[in-house]
Short mmCIF file of C-alpha atoms in Angstrom, two decimals:
data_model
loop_
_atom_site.label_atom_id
_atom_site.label_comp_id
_atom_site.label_asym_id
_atom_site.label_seq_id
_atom_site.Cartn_x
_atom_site.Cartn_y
_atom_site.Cartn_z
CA UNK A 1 8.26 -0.28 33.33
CA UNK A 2 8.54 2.82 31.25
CA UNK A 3 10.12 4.56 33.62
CA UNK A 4 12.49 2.43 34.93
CA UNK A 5 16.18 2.49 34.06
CA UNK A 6 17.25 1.34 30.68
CA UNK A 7 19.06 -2.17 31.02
CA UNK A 8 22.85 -1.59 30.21
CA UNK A 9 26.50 -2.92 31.25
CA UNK A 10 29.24 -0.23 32.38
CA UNK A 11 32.54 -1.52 30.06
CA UNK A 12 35.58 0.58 30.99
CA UNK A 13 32.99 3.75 32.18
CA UNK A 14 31.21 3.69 29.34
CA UNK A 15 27.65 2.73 29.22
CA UNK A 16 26.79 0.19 26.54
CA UNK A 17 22.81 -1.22 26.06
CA UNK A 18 22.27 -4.31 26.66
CA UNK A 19 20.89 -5.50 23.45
CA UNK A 20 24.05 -4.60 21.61
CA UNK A 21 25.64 -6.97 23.62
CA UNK A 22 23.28 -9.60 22.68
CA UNK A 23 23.98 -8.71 18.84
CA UNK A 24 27.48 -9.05 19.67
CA UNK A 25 27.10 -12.57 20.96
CA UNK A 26 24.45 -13.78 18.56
CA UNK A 27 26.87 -12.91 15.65
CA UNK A 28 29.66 -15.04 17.59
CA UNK A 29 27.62 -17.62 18.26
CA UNK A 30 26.27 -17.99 14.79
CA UNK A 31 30.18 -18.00 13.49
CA UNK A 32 30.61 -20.71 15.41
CA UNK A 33 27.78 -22.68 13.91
CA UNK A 34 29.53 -21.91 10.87
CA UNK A 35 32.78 -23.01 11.91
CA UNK A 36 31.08 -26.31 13.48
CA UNK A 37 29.19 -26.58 9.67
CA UNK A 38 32.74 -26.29 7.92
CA UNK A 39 33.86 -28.79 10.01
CA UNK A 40 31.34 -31.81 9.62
CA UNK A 41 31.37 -30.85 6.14
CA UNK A 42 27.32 -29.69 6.54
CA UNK A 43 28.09 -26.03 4.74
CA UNK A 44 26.86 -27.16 1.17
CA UNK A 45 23.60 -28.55 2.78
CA UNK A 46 22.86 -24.80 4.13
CA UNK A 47 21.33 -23.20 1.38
CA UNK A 48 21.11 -20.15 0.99
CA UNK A 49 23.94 -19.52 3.64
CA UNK A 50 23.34 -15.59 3.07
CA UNK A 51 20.10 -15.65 4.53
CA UNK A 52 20.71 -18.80 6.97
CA UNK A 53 23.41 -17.14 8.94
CA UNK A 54 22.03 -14.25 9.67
CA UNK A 55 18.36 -15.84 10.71
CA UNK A 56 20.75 -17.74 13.24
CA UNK A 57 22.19 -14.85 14.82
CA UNK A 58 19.03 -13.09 15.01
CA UNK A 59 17.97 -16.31 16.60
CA UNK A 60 20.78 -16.31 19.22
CA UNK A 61 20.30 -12.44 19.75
CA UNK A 62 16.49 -12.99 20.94
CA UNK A 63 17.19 -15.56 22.16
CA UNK A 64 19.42 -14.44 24.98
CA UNK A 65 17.39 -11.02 25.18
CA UNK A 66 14.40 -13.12 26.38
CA UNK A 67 16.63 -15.18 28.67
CA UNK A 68 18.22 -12.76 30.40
CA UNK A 69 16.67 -9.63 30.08
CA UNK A 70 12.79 -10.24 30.29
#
């Protein structure tokens, strides 16, 4: 598999990787957890939100590497 081609998305003619796109969807997904938290008033339960959030998105980012890309 080493020398197989590197998995990315052409996006207007330019070549983007495919793992950025999975960072760019983990962070959007893990906004709207946040948005959902605000909303059923679960925010102040999340503590410490700076380190919460950002476990999530990593979450969501793996998480969609390992469905679609493996």
């Amino acid at each position: 598999s080493g020398c197989s081609r590197a998995p990315s998305f052409n996006i207007l003619g330019s070549f983007f990787p495919s793992w950025l796109l999975c960072i760019v969807v983990g962070i959007v997904l893990a906004s709207i957890c946040y948005w959902i938290f605000l909303r059923m008033k679960l925010e102040k339960e999340i503590q410490p939100g700076i380190v919460v959030y950002p476990c999530l998105a990593l979450f969501f980012c793996f998480a969609l590497w390992l469905i679609f890309f493996s």
